[in-house]
PDB file of C-alpha atoms in Angstrom:
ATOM      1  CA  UNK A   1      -2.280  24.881 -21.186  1.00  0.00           C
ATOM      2  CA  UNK A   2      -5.324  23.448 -22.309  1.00  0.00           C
ATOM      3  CA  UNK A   3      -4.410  20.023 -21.018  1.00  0.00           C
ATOM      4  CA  UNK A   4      -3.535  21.769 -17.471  1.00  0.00           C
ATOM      5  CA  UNK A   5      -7.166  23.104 -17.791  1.00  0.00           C
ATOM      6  CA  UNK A   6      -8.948  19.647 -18.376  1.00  0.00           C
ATOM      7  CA  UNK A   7      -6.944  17.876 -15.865  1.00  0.00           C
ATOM      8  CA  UNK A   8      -8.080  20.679 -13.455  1.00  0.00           C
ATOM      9  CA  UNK A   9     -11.808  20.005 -14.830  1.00  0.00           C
ATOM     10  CA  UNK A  10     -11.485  16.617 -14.330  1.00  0.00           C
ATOM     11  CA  UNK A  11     -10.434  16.362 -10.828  1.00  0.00           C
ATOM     12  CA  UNK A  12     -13.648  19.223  -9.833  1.00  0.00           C
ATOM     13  CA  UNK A  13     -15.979  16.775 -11.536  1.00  0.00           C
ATOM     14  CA  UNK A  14     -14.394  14.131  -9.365  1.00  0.00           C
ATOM     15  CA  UNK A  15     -14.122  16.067  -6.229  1.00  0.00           C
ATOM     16  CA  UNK A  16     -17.731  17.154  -6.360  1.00  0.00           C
ATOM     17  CA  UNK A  17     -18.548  13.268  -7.246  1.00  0.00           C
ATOM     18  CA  UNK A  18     -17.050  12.093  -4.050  1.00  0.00           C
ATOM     19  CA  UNK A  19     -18.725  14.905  -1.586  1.00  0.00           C
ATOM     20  CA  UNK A  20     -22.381  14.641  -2.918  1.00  0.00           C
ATOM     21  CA  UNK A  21     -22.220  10.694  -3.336  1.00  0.00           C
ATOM     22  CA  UNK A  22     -21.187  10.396  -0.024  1.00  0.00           C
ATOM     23  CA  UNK A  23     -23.636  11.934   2.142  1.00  0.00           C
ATOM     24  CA  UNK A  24     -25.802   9.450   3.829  1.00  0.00           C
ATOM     25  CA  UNK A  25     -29.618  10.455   4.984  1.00  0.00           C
ATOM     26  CA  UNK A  26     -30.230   9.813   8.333  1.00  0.00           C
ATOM     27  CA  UNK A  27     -33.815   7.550   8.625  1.00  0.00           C
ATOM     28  CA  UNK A  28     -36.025   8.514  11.187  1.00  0.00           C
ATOM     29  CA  UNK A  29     -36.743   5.561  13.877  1.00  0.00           C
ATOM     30  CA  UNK A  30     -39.785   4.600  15.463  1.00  0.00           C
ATOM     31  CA  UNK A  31     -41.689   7.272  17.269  1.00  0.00           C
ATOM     32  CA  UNK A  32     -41.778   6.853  21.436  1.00  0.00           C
ATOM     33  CA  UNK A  33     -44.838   6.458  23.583  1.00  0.00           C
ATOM     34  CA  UNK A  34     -46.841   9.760  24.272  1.00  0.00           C
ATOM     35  CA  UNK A  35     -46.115  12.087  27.268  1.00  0.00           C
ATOM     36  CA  UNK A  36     -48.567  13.042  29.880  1.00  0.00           C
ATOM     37  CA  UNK A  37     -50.657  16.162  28.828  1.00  0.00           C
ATOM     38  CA  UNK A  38     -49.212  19.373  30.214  1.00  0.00           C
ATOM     39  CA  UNK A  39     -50.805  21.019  32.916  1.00  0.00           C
ATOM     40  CA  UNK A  40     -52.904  24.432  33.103  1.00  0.00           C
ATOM     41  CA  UNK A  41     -50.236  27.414  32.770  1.00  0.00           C
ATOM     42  CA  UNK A  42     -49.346  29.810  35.624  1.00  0.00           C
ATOM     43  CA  UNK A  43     -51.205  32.891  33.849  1.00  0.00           C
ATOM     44  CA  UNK A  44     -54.805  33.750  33.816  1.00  0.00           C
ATOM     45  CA  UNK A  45     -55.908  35.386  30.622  1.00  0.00           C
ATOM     46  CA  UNK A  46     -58.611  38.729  30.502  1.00  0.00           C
ATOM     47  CA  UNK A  47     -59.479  39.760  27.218  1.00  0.00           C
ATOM     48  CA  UNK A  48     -61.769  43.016  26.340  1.00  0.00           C
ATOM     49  CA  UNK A  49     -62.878  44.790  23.006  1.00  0.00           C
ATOM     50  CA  UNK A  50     -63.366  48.562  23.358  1.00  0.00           C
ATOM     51  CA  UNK A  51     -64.375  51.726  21.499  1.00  0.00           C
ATOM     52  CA  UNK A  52     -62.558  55.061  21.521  1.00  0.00           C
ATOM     53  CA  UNK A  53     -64.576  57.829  20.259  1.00  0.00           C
ATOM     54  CA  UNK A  54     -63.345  60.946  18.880  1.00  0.00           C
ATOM     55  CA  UNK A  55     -64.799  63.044  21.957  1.00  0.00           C
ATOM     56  CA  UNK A  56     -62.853  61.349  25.121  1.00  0.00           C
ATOM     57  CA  UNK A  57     -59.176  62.075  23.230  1.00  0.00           C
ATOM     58  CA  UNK A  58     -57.537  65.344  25.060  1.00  0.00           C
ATOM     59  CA  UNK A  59     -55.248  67.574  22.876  1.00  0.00           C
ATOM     60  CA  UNK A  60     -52.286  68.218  24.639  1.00  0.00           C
ATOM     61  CA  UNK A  61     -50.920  70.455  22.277  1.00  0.00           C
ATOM     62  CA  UNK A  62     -48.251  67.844  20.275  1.00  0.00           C
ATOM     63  CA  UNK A  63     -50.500  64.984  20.461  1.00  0.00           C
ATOM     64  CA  UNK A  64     -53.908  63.282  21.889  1.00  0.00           C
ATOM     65  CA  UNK A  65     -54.310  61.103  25.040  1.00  0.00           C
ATOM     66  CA  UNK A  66     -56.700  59.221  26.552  1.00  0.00           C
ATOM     67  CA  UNK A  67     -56.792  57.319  29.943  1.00  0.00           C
ATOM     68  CA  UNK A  68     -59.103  54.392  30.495  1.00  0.00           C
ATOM     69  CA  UNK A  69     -59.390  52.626  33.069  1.00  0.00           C
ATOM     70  CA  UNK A  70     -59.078  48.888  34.019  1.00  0.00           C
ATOM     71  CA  UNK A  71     -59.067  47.046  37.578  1.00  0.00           C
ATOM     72  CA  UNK A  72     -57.728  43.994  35.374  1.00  0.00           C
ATOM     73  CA  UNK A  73     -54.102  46.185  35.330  1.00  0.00           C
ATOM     74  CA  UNK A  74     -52.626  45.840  38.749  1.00  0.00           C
ATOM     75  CA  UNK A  75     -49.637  45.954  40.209  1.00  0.00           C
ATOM     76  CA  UNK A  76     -49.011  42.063  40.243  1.00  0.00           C
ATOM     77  CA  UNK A  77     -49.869  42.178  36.750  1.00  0.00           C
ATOM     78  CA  UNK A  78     -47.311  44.419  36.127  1.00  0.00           C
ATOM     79  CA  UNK A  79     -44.366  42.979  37.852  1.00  0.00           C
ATOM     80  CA  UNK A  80     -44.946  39.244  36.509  1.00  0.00           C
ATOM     81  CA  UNK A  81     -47.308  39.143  34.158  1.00  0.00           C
ATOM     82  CA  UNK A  82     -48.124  40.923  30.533  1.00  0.00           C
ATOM     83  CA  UNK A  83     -50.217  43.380  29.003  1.00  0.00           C
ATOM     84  CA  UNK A  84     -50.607  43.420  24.866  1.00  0.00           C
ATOM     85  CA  UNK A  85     -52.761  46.244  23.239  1.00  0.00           C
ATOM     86  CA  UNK A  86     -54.195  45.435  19.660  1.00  0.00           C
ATOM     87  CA  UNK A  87     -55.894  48.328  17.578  1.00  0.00           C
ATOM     88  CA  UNK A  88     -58.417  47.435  14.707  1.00  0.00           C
ATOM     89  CA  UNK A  89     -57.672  48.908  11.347  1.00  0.00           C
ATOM     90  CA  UNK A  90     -59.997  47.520   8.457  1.00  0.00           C
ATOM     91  CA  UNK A  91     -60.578  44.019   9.778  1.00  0.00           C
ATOM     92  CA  UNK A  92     -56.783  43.186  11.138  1.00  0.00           C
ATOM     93  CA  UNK A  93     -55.921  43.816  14.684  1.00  0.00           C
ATOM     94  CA  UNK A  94     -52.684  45.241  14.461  1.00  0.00           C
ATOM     95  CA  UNK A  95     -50.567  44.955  18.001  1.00  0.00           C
ATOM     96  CA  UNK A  96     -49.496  48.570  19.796  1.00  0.00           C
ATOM     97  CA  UNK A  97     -46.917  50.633  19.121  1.00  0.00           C
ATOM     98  CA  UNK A  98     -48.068  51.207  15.547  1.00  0.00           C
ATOM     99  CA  UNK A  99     -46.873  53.253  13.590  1.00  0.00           C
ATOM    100  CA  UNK A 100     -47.869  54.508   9.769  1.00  0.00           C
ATOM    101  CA  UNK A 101     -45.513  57.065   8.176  1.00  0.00           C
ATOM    102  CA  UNK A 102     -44.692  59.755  10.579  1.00  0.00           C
ATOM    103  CA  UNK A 103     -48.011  59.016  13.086  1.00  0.00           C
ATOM    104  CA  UNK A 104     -47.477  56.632  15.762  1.00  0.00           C
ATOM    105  CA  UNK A 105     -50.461  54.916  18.297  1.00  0.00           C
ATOM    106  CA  UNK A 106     -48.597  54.076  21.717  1.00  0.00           C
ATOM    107  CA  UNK A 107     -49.670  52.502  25.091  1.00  0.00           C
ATOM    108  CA  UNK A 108     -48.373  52.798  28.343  1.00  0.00           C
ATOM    109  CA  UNK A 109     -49.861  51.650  31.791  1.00  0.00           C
ATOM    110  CA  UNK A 110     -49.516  52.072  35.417  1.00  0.00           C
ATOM    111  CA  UNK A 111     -51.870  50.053  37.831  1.00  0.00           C
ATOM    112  CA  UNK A 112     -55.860  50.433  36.931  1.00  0.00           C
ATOM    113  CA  UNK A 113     -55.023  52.638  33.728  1.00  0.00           C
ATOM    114  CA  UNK A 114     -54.245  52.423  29.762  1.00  0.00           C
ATOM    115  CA  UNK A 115     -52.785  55.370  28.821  1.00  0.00           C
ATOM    116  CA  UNK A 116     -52.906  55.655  24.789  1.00  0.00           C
ATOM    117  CA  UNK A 117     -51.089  58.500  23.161  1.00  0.00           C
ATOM    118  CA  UNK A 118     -51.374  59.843  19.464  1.00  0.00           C
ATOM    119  CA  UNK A 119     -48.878  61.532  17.786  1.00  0.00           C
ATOM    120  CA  UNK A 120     -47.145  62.252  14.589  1.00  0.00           C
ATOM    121  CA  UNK A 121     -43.278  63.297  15.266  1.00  0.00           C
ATOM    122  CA  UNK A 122     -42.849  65.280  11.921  1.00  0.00           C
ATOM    123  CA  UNK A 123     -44.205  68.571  10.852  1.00  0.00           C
ATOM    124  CA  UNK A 124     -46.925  69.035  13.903  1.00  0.00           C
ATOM    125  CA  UNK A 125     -49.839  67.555  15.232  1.00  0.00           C
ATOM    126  CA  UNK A 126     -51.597  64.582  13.841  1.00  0.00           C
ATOM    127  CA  UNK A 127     -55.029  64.447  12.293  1.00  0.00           C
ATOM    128  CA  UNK A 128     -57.721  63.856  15.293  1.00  0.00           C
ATOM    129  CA  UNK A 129     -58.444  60.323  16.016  1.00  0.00           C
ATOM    130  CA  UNK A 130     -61.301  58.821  14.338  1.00  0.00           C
ATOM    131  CA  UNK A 131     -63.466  56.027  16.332  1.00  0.00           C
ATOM    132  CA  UNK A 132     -61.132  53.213  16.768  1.00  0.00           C
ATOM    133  CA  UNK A 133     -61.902  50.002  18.359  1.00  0.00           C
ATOM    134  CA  UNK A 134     -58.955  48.026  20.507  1.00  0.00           C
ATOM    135  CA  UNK A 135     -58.475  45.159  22.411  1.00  0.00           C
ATOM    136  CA  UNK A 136     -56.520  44.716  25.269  1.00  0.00           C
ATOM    137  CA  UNK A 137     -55.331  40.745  26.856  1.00  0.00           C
ATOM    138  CA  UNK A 138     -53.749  41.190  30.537  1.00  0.00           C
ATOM    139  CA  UNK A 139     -52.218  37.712  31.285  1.00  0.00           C
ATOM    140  CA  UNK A 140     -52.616  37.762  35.534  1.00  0.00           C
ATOM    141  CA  UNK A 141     -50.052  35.697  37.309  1.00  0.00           C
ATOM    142  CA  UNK A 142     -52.591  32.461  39.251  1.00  0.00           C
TER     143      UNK A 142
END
């Protein structure tokens, strides 16, 4: 028994031998001329830092709203381009939807407006907004 157990040891260690000694590193080769620079991208980028004030938010009963507006949003920008929504909190910008426990900052748009919505889905209405400042990047198709 204990010489079927060294036999078995010996042919792992020998087994393991062979497959790690023979894998070969492949060497990089030489590196190829540079490419031509790429060109300007099909998307035109509008950037804007706001403040949202405890005052302009409307109680709708289960949450606040707010609308603001913004020419930038159109319907172009809609159909091929994109729309991101960052809120400040401390000195990060976190990106929209965010959500902290059971309270949740959302965004929505339709052409010329930002729709933000603040809710909490457990055990009624959240606190009222504080002053929060947010950022909003519409990349416009060229």
């Amino acid at each position: 028994m204990i010489n079927l157990n060294i036999k078995t040891f010996n042919l792992l260690i020998l087994f393991l031998f062979l497959v790690f000694s023979s894998c070969k590193k492949n060497v990089a080769g030489p590196q190829g001329d540079k490419g031509t620079p790429g060109g300007k991208g099909n998307l035109k980028q509008f950037e804007r830092t706001f403040t949202v004030y405890p005052n302009s938010w409307t109680f709708n009963g289960g949450w606040y709203a707010n609308k603001i507006y913004f020419p930038e949003i159109t319907s172009d920008v809609m159909l091929k381009g994109e729309i991101k929504v960052y809120m400040k909190i401390g000195t990060q910008w976190w990106s929209l939807p965010y959500a902290v426990g059971s309270v949740f900052m959302e965004q929505s748009t339709q052409p010329g407006l930002l729709h933000l919505k603040y809710s909490k889905i457990h055990n009624g209405p959240p606190p009222e907004p504080l002053t929060t400042v947010f950022r909003i990047v519409v990349f416009s198709p060229v």
